[in-house]
Coordinates of C-alpha atoms in Angstrom, one line a residue:
Chain S
M1 CA -0.2 0.0 0.1
K2 CA 2.8 2.4 0.9
F3 CA 4.6 1.4 -2.4
L4 CA 1.6 2.2 -4.2
F5 CA 1.2 5.4 -2.5
L6 CA 4.9 6.4 -3.3
I7 CA 4.7 5.3 -6.7
S8 CA 1.6 7.9 -7.1
L9 CA 3.3 10.3 -5.2
T10 CA 6.3 10.2 -7.6
Y11 CA 4.1 10.7 -10.6
V12 CA 2.4 13.5 -9.1
A13 CA 6.0 15.1 -8.2
F14 CA 7.1 14.3 -11.7
V15 CA 4.0 16.0 -13.3
M16 CA 4.3 19.1 -10.9
E17 CA 8.0 19.5 -11.8
T18 CA 7.4 19.3 -15.5
S19 CA 4.6 21.9 -15.3
A20 CA 6.5 24.2 -13.0
G21 CA 6.2 26.9 -15.4
T22 CA 2.7 27.4 -15.0
W23 CA 2.7 27.6 -11.1
A24 CA 4.9 28.4 -8.2
L25 CA 4.6 28.7 -4.6
P26 CA 5.0 32.5 -3.1
G27 CA 8.5 33.8 -3.8
S28 CA 8.6 32.0 -7.2
T29 CA 9.5 28.9 -5.1
I30 CA 9.2 25.5 -7.0
P31 CA 9.7 22.7 -4.6
Q32 CA 11.7 19.8 -5.3
F33 CA 9.2 17.2 -5.3
L34 CA 11.1 14.6 -6.8
F35 CA 13.8 14.8 -4.1
L36 CA 11.0 14.9 -1.5
T37 CA 9.8 11.4 -2.7
V38 CA 13.5 10.1 -2.4
G39 CA 13.5 11.6 1.2
L40 CA 10.1 10.1 2.0
G41 CA 11.6 6.7 0.6
V42 CA 14.4 6.7 2.8
L43 CA 12.3 7.3 5.9
W44 CA 9.6 4.8 5.1
F45 CA 11.5 1.8 3.6
R46 CA 14.4 -0.5 4.5
G47 CA 16.8 -2.6 2.3
A48 CA 17.2 -2.0 -1.3
T49 CA 13.8 -0.3 -2.1
P50 CA 14.8 3.4 -1.0
I51 CA 18.0 3.1 -3.3
V52 CA 16.2 1.8 -6.2
W53 CA 13.5 4.4 -5.7
A54 CA 16.0 7.1 -5.6
A55 CA 17.7 5.8 -8.9
V56 CA 14.2 6.0 -10.6
A57 CA 13.4 9.5 -9.2
G58 CA 16.9 10.7 -10.2
L59 CA 16.1 9.6 -13.8
L60 CA 13.0 11.4 -13.6
A61 CA 14.8 14.4 -12.3
D62 CA 17.4 14.3 -15.0
V63 CA 14.5 14.2 -17.5
V64 CA 12.8 17.1 -15.9
G65 CA 15.7 19.3 -15.1
G66 CA 17.6 18.9 -18.2
S67 CA 20.8 17.5 -16.5
P68 CA 22.9 14.8 -18.1
V69 CA 20.8 11.8 -17.9
G70 CA 22.4 9.4 -15.4
L71 CA 23.8 12.2 -13.1
N72 CA 20.9 12.3 -10.5
V73 CA 20.6 8.4 -11.0
V74 CA 24.0 8.0 -9.3
L75 CA 23.9 11.0 -7.1
L76 CA 20.5 10.1 -5.5
A77 CA 21.1 6.2 -5.1
N78 CA 24.3 7.2 -3.5
L79 CA 22.9 9.7 -1.0
A80 CA 20.0 7.6 -0.2
F81 CA 22.4 4.7 0.5
I82 CA 24.5 7.1 2.8
A83 CA 21.3 8.4 4.3
Q84 CA 20.2 4.9 5.1
M85 CA 23.8 4.0 6.7
A86 CA 23.5 7.3 8.6
G87 CA 20.3 5.8 10.4
A88 CA 18.0 8.4 8.7
R89 CA 14.8 6.1 9.7
Q90 CA 15.3 7.0 13.3
S91 CA 14.2 10.7 12.5
S92 CA 10.8 9.3 11.2
E93 CA 9.6 9.0 14.9
S94 CA 8.4 12.7 14.8
V95 CA 6.8 14.8 12.1
F96 CA 9.4 17.6 12.9
T97 CA 12.5 15.3 12.8
S98 CA 11.3 13.9 9.6
A99 CA 10.9 17.5 8.1
A100 CA 14.3 18.4 9.4
F101 CA 15.6 15.1 7.7
V102 CA 13.7 16.1 4.4
F103 CA 15.1 19.7 4.6
L104 CA 18.6 18.5 4.8
F105 CA 18.3 15.7 2.3
V106 CA 16.8 17.8 -0.2
T107 CA 19.1 20.7 0.5
G108 CA 22.0 18.3 -0.1
A109 CA 20.8 16.4 -3.0
G110 CA 19.8 19.9 -4.8
F111 CA 23.3 21.3 -4.0
A112 CA 25.1 18.4 -5.1
S113 CA 23.1 17.9 -8.3
L114 CA 23.5 21.5 -9.4
T115 CA 27.0 21.7 -8.6
L116 CA 27.9 18.3 -10.5
Q117 CA 25.7 19.6 -13.5
Q118 CA 27.6 22.9 -13.5
I119 CA 31.0 21.1 -13.5
L120 CA 29.9 18.6 -16.2
T121 CA 28.8 21.1 -18.5
G122 CA 32.1 23.0 -18.2
Q123 CA 30.6 26.1 -16.0
S124 CA 32.1 27.5 -12.8
P125 CA 29.6 26.7 -10.0
G126 CA 28.4 29.7 -8.3
I127 CA 28.4 28.1 -4.9
Q128 CA 26.5 30.8 -3.0
L129 CA 23.8 30.9 -5.6
I130 CA 23.3 27.2 -5.8
G131 CA 23.2 26.8 -1.9
F132 CA 20.6 29.6 -1.8
S133 CA 18.5 28.1 -4.6
S134 CA 18.9 24.5 -3.1
A135 CA 17.8 25.6 0.3
S136 CA 14.8 27.6 -1.0
R137 CA 13.6 24.9 -3.0
A138 CA 14.2 22.5 -0.1
G139 CA 12.2 24.8 2.2
G140 CA 9.4 24.7 0.0
A141 CA 9.5 21.0 -0.5
T142 CA 9.6 20.8 3.5
A143 CA 7.0 23.3 3.9
V144 CA 4.6 21.2 1.5
F145 CA 5.7 18.0 3.6
L146 CA 5.0 19.6 6.9
I147 CA 1.6 20.8 5.9
A148 CA 0.7 17.3 4.4
A149 CA 2.0 15.4 7.4
L150 CA 0.3 17.6 10.0
G151 CA -2.9 17.4 8.0
W152 CA -2.8 13.5 7.8
A153 CA -1.8 13.3 11.6
A154 CA -4.8 15.4 12.5
I155 CA -7.2 13.3 10.1
A156 CA -5.8 10.1 11.4
R157 CA -6.0 11.4 15.1
G158 CA -9.9 12.6 14.4
V159 CA -10.7 9.1 12.8
R160 CA -9.0 7.2 16.0
I161 CA -11.3 9.3 18.3
M162 CA -14.4 8.5 16.4
I163 CA -13.5 4.9 15.8
P164 CA -11.2 3.7 18.7
S165 CA -9.3 0.3 18.1
R166 CA -7.6 -1.9 20.7
S167 CA -4.2 -2.3 18.9
V168 CA -2.6 -0.5 16.0
T169 CA 0.2 -2.6 14.2
S170 CA 1.8 -0.7 11.5
G171 CA 5.1 -0.3 10.0
R172 CA 4.7 3.3 9.3
P173 CA 6.0 6.1 11.5
K174 CA 3.7 7.3 14.2
W175 CA 2.8 10.4 12.6
A176 CA 2.0 8.5 9.4
R177 CA -0.3 5.8 10.9
Chain H
M1 CA 20.9 -0.4 14.1
K2 CA 23.1 -0.2 11.0
S3 CA 22.8 -3.8 10.1
Q4 CA 18.9 -3.4 10.4
Q5 CA 18.6 -0.7 7.8
V6 CA 21.6 -1.5 5.4
T7 CA 21.5 -4.8 4.2
G8 CA 23.4 -6.7 1.3
T9 CA 20.8 -6.0 -1.1
S10 CA 21.4 -2.3 -0.3
W11 CA 25.0 -2.6 -1.3
L12 CA 23.9 -4.4 -4.5
A13 CA 21.2 -1.8 -5.3
V14 CA 23.6 1.1 -5.0
M15 CA 26.1 -0.5 -7.1
V16 CA 23.7 -1.5 -9.8
A17 CA 22.3 2.0 -9.6
S18 CA 25.5 3.8 -9.9
L19 CA 26.6 1.5 -12.8
A20 CA 23.3 2.2 -14.5
G21 CA 23.7 6.0 -14.0
F22 CA 27.2 5.9 -15.4
G23 CA 26.0 4.0 -18.3
L24 CA 23.2 6.5 -19.0
L25 CA 25.8 9.3 -18.6
L26 CA 27.9 7.6 -21.3
A27 CA 25.3 6.8 -23.6
P28 CA 25.0 8.6 -26.8
A29 CA 22.8 11.9 -26.8
E30 CA 20.4 10.4 -29.4
Q31 CA 19.5 7.6 -27.0
T32 CA 19.1 9.8 -23.8
D33 CA 17.1 12.3 -25.8
L34 CA 14.8 9.3 -26.9
L35 CA 14.7 8.6 -23.2
R36 CA 13.7 12.1 -22.3
V37 CA 11.1 12.2 -24.9
L38 CA 9.4 8.9 -23.9
M39 CA 9.3 10.1 -20.3
R40 CA 7.8 13.3 -20.9
D41 CA 5.4 11.9 -23.0
A42 CA 4.4 9.7 -20.0
A43 CA 3.6 12.9 -18.0
L44 CA 1.3 14.0 -20.8
P45 CA -2.1 12.8 -18.9
G46 CA -0.9 14.4 -15.6
L47 CA 0.0 17.4 -17.3
R48 CA -3.5 17.8 -18.9
L49 CA -4.8 17.6 -15.4
V50 CA -2.5 20.2 -13.9
D51 CA -3.4 22.5 -17.1
A52 CA -7.2 21.9 -16.3
A53 CA -6.7 22.7 -12.7
H54 CA -4.6 25.7 -13.3
E55 CA -7.2 27.1 -15.6
R56 CA -10.0 26.6 -12.9
V57 CA -7.8 28.3 -10.3
M58 CA -6.9 31.2 -12.5
T59 CA -10.6 31.7 -13.5
F60 CA -12.1 31.1 -10.2
P61 CA -11.8 34.6 -8.9
S62 CA -13.5 35.9 -12.1
Q63 CA -16.2 33.2 -11.6
L64 CA -16.7 34.2 -8.0
E65 CA -17.2 37.8 -8.9
L66 CA -19.6 36.7 -11.5
D67 CA -21.6 34.8 -9.1
L68 CA -21.5 37.4 -6.7
T69 CA -22.8 40.1 -8.7
V70 CA -26.4 39.9 -8.9
G71 CA -28.0 39.5 -12.3
V72 CA -24.7 38.9 -14.4
P73 CA -25.2 35.3 -15.9
S74 CA -22.3 33.0 -16.1
P75 CA -21.0 32.4 -19.6
E76 CA -22.6 28.9 -19.9
L77 CA -25.9 30.6 -19.1
V78 CA -25.3 33.0 -21.7
A79 CA -24.5 30.5 -24.3
E80 CA -27.6 28.4 -23.5
R81 CA -29.5 31.7 -23.7
D82 CA -28.4 32.4 -27.0
L83 CA -29.0 28.9 -28.2
W84 CA -32.6 29.1 -26.9
Q85 CA -33.0 32.5 -28.5
Q86 CA -32.0 31.2 -31.7
K87 CA -34.2 28.2 -31.6
Y88 CA -37.1 30.6 -30.5
R89 CA -36.3 32.8 -33.6
K90 CA -36.3 30.0 -36.0
L91 CA -39.8 28.8 -34.7
E92 CA -41.0 32.3 -34.8
S93 CA -39.8 32.7 -38.2
V94 CA -41.8 29.3 -39.1
N95 CA -44.7 30.5 -37.3
T96 CA -44.9 33.6 -39.3
Q97 CA -44.5 31.9 -42.6
L98 CA -47.4 29.6 -41.5
A99 CA -49.6 32.6 -40.4
G100 CA -48.9 34.3 -43.7
A101 CA -50.0 31.1 -45.7
L102 CA -53.1 30.9 -43.6
E103 CA -54.1 34.3 -44.0
Q104 CA -53.4 34.3 -47.7
A105 CA -55.5 31.1 -48.0
R106 CA -58.3 32.9 -46.0
E107 CA -58.3 35.9 -48.4
E108 CA -58.1 33.8 -51.6
R109 CA -60.8 31.1 -50.4
T110 CA -60.2 27.8 -51.2
S111 CA -60.6 26.7 -55.0
P112 CA -63.0 23.9 -55.8
F113 CA -60.4 22.2 -58.1
L114 CA -57.2 20.7 -57.0
A115 CA -54.2 22.3 -58.6
D116 CA -50.6 21.0 -58.9
P117 CA -48.0 23.2 -57.7
G118 CA -46.2 24.6 -60.7
T119 CA -42.4 24.5 -60.9
P120 CA -41.2 28.2 -60.6
L121 CA -38.8 29.2 -63.5
F122 CA -36.7 31.4 -60.9
V123 CA -35.6 30.0 -57.6
P124 CA -34.0 31.8 -54.7
E125 CA -30.2 30.8 -54.1
L126 CA -28.0 31.9 -51.2
I127 CA -24.4 32.3 -52.2
E128 CA -21.8 32.3 -49.5
A129 CA -19.5 35.1 -49.4
S130 CA -16.4 36.3 -47.3
V131 CA -16.2 39.6 -46.1
V132 CA -12.7 41.0 -47.0
G133 CA -11.2 42.5 -43.7
A134 CA -10.4 46.3 -43.4
E135 CA -6.5 45.2 -43.3
E136 CA -6.9 43.2 -46.5
L137 CA -9.0 45.9 -48.1
S138 CA -6.2 48.5 -47.4
Q139 CA -3.5 46.3 -48.5
L140 CA -5.5 45.7 -51.9
T141 CA -6.1 49.4 -52.1
Q142 CA -2.4 50.1 -51.6
R143 CA -1.5 47.4 -54.3
A144 CA -4.0 48.9 -56.7
S145 CA -3.0 52.5 -56.2
F146 CA 0.9 51.8 -56.2
R147 CA 1.1 53.7 -59.5
R148 CA -1.5 56.1 -60.4
I149 CA -1.7 58.5 -63.2
I150 CA -2.8 61.9 -62.4
D151 CA -4.1 64.6 -65.2
V152 CA -1.5 67.2 -64.6
G153 CA 2.2 67.1 -66.0
T154 CA 4.9 69.6 -67.2
H155 CA 2.5 71.9 -68.6
D156 CA 1.1 72.7 -65.1
D157 CA 4.8 73.0 -63.8
V158 CA 4.7 69.6 -61.9
I159 CA 8.2 68.2 -61.7
P160 CA 9.5 64.7 -60.3
A161 CA 9.5 64.7 -56.4
D162 CA 6.4 67.0 -56.1
F163 CA 4.1 65.9 -53.3
V164 CA 0.7 64.5 -54.4
V165 CA -1.8 65.2 -51.5
N166 CA -5.4 64.1 -51.2
S167 CA -8.0 66.6 -52.2
H168 CA -10.5 65.0 -50.3
P169 CA -9.0 64.3 -46.7
D170 CA -12.0 62.8 -45.4
Q171 CA -10.2 60.6 -42.8
D172 CA -13.2 59.5 -40.8
A173 CA -15.0 57.9 -43.7
V174 CA -15.3 54.2 -43.2
P175 CA -15.1 52.2 -46.4
P176 CA -18.1 50.0 -47.1
P177 CA -17.6 46.4 -46.3
L178 CA -16.4 44.4 -49.3
I179 CA -17.2 40.8 -50.1
D180 CA -15.3 38.5 -52.4
Q181 CA -18.2 37.9 -54.7
G182 CA -19.1 39.8 -57.7
A183 CA -20.8 40.0 -61.1
D184 CA -19.1 36.8 -62.2
S185 CA -21.1 35.2 -59.2
G186 CA -24.5 36.7 -60.5
L187 CA -24.6 39.5 -57.8
Q188 CA -26.7 42.4 -58.7
L189 CA -27.4 45.9 -56.9
D190 CA -29.8 45.5 -54.1
Q191 CA -29.6 41.9 -53.3
P192 CA -30.1 41.1 -49.8
V193 CA -27.3 40.1 -47.7
F194 CA -27.6 37.8 -44.6
A195 CA -25.8 36.3 -41.8
G196 CA -27.6 33.3 -40.7
R197 CA -31.2 34.0 -40.5
C198 CA -30.6 37.8 -40.0
V199 CA -30.5 40.5 -42.5
V200 CA -27.3 42.5 -42.3
G201 CA -27.2 44.9 -45.5
K202 CA -27.8 44.9 -49.2
V203 CA -25.5 44.7 -52.1
G204 CA -24.1 48.1 -53.1
Q205 CA -21.7 48.5 -55.8
V206 CA -21.1 45.2 -57.7
G207 CA -17.6 44.8 -59.3
R208 CA -16.4 41.9 -61.3
W209 CA -15.2 39.8 -58.4
T210 CA -16.0 41.9 -55.4
S211 CA -19.0 43.9 -54.2
T212 CA -19.6 46.4 -51.5
I213 CA -22.3 46.0 -49.0
I214 CA -24.5 48.8 -47.6
P215 CA -25.0 47.9 -44.0
L216 CA -28.4 47.6 -42.3
T217 CA -27.6 50.5 -40.2
D218 CA -26.3 52.7 -43.0
L219 CA -28.4 56.0 -44.3
E220 CA -28.5 54.7 -47.7
F221 CA -30.0 51.2 -46.7
S222 CA -33.7 50.7 -47.4
G223 CA -35.6 47.4 -47.7
R224 CA -39.2 46.1 -47.0
G225 CA -40.1 44.9 -43.3
Q226 CA -43.0 43.5 -41.7
L227 CA -44.0 43.7 -37.9
V228 CA -44.8 40.5 -36.2
R229 CA -46.4 40.5 -32.7
S230 CA -46.2 37.6 -30.3
T231 CA -49.7 37.1 -28.7
E232 CA -51.2 34.4 -26.5
H233 CA -52.5 32.8 -29.9
G234 CA -49.0 33.0 -31.4
A235 CA -47.6 35.2 -33.8
V236 CA -49.6 37.8 -35.6
L237 CA -48.6 39.6 -38.8
G238 CA -48.6 43.2 -38.5
A239 CA -48.2 46.2 -40.8
E240 CA -45.5 46.5 -43.3
G241 CA -43.2 49.3 -43.7
V242 CA -39.7 50.6 -45.2
I243 CA -36.5 49.9 -43.2
T244 CA -33.8 52.5 -43.3
G245 CA -30.6 52.9 -41.3
D246 CA -30.3 55.8 -39.0
G247 CA -26.4 55.8 -39.4
E248 CA -26.0 55.3 -35.7
G249 CA -26.1 51.6 -35.4
K250 CA -30.0 51.5 -35.2
C251 CA -32.8 51.2 -38.0
L252 CA -36.0 52.8 -38.5
L253 CA -39.3 51.4 -39.7
K254 CA -41.1 54.0 -41.7
Y255 CA -44.5 54.5 -43.1
V256 CA -46.4 52.4 -40.7
P257 CA -49.8 54.0 -40.5
G258 CA -50.6 55.4 -37.0
T259 CA -53.8 53.2 -37.1
E260 CA -51.8 50.0 -37.0
P261 CA -51.0 48.4 -33.6
V262 CA -47.2 48.7 -32.8
A263 CA -45.5 47.8 -29.4
V264 CA -41.9 47.7 -28.0
G265 CA -40.6 44.3 -28.2
D266 CA -42.4 43.5 -31.5
V267 CA -39.9 41.9 -34.0
V268 CA -39.5 42.9 -37.7
Y269 CA -39.0 40.2 -40.4
T270 CA -38.8 40.4 -44.2
P271 CA -42.4 40.6 -45.8
V272 CA -44.1 37.2 -45.6
G273 CA -46.3 37.4 -48.5
H274 CA -44.3 39.4 -50.9
S275 CA -40.8 37.9 -50.8
N276 CA -39.3 35.4 -52.9
L277 CA -37.5 33.8 -49.9
P278 CA -38.6 30.5 -48.5
V279 CA -38.7 31.9 -45.2
P280 CA -38.7 35.3 -43.4
M281 CA -35.7 36.7 -42.6
Y282 CA -35.1 38.6 -39.4
Y283 CA -34.2 42.3 -39.1
G284 CA -34.5 42.9 -35.5
T285 CA -36.6 44.2 -32.4
V286 CA -38.6 47.4 -31.8
I287 CA -36.8 49.2 -29.1
Q288 CA -38.9 52.4 -29.5
A289 CA -42.2 53.3 -30.9
S290 CA -43.9 56.8 -30.5
L291 CA -46.9 58.5 -32.5
N292 CA -46.4 62.2 -32.3
D293 CA -49.3 64.4 -32.7
Q294 CA -50.5 65.3 -36.0
A295 CA -48.3 62.5 -37.2
Q296 CA -49.7 60.0 -39.7
D297 CA -47.2 57.4 -39.3
W298 CA -45.4 55.6 -36.2
T299 CA -41.7 56.5 -35.6
I300 CA -40.2 53.1 -34.9
V301 CA -36.7 52.4 -33.9
I302 CA -35.3 49.0 -34.3
E303 CA -32.2 47.4 -32.7
P304 CA -30.8 45.2 -35.5
A305 CA -30.2 41.5 -34.6
E306 CA -26.9 41.2 -36.2
S307 CA -24.3 43.5 -37.5
I308 CA -22.0 43.5 -40.5
D309 CA -19.1 44.5 -38.1
G310 CA -16.9 41.5 -37.2
T311 CA -19.1 39.1 -39.4
R312 CA -16.7 37.1 -41.5
R313 CA -19.1 35.2 -43.6
V314 CA -22.4 36.3 -45.3
Q315 CA -24.8 34.8 -47.6
V316 CA -26.5 37.0 -50.7
L317 CA -29.7 36.0 -52.0
R318 CA -30.0 35.8 -55.7
A319 CA -32.7 34.4 -58.1
V320 CA -31.2 31.8 -60.6
L321 CA -33.0 29.8 -63.2
N322 CA -34.6 26.5 -62.0
T323 CA -32.4 23.6 -63.1
A324 CA -35.3 21.3 -62.7
R325 CA -37.0 23.0 -65.6
T326 CA -33.9 23.9 -67.6
S327 CA -32.6 20.4 -67.5
S328 CA -35.9 18.9 -68.7
L329 CA -35.6 21.2 -71.8
I330 CA -32.4 20.1 -72.6
E331 CA -33.2 16.4 -72.1
S332 CA -36.3 16.5 -74.5
P333 CA -35.5 18.8 -77.4
L334 CA -38.4 20.1 -79.4
P335 CA -40.2 17.7 -81.6
P336 CA -39.1 17.7 -85.2
Q337 CA -41.2 19.8 -87.8
Q338 CA -43.3 17.5 -90.1
E339 CA -43.1 18.0 -93.8
P340 CA -45.9 19.8 -95.3
S341 CA -48.0 17.4 -97.5
S342 CA -48.1 18.4 -100.8

């Protein structure tokens, strides 16, 4: 179920980033939805799944972003692996720690992606500009994530109050149950 | 904790993903471009949804304003209203025609003998014409007047590079609408011009390939019209009159006797009984009717239903020989004359 949700979320992210010219958040911010889905994959899954997912999302990001195809495949797969090794799943216990992880992951991925892209295309990377751009896009993605997660948590709590159950066994983080 | 999260498959996955990524990076540009195109195509259904949603969001404030404004209908309602008005007008036209036929039958009484309807020699035919736009007209005029000859020369001290100025600087004069049909299509002076079921003018000057239109609202326009009133018992034919333009976007129906009933809201059609049209065509609606003291006739102002301005295609009514009769003439030649017996 979670997997299907992530598939649909990734497609939505792909479409939203493709159509980014027609919309933007206040301040002309276009969140990096594809990187967000990779972050969510790392938070939600174990083993090879988040890495494969990161590679697929990286391919989509390459197609959307116009970077050399394969760059984000390598980058995101490795970043997901590093995040997994660093114990990123522990941060999924709370909405806010998850949001912090999402922000750091998306910022790091965006920064690395843009820098490598500049290097591969033979341009000198403007580190400050890239950092600011990555952080702002990651901020947008984190804001979207926080709103969705808090909304989902509120709905789930409301449902639990209306229909109480004896025990809840779920692999999802507490806030996403 | 680390062993729980990073498994052997994780290592394998990251290695495979990295290899695949490097493979893609080294792949020829044609292949990767093809991949881009395929994946972008996959986004098409979602993009259509986003586009529709975006349009909805963008038009929502204006729709909200429309909804909040009392008495201002939505575009859908306006379109529906126009459709029903069109249907109503069509039915009214048929009703008028039937009422005319009934009245004529009553006046003439029914004949005791059955008569076959004869085939008329001339039948009305509508020819479609395009209104040549003002820009096209201007270009055509420029081309036509690129080299003109004037009737002055060196005898009148004219030298090269002298300026030629317009002696009639009537800048405000709007050229009459021009259509792309002329005498070669059988157009003649005063033939009525329609846009759908509405009269928009008549043919003015006729050239070989083009003709000008005198718009319905032009001062030079004149034509016959008949009032039609809607009553509880259906459409009732009213008095006939002469329609002229007032030069200000409206029309006047003249010579309607003061003894005839006229009311605002009555509609004006081409005369039912004295026209070669199969159905009456619509002029417009009476918006003002007054009968001054000492006046013999009504002063009736009509709002035209359709305007030639902005209309790109019109139809011109012309009378042509009935092919049903001419073809039978060709098929059966005259019988040979018999030799006189000696």
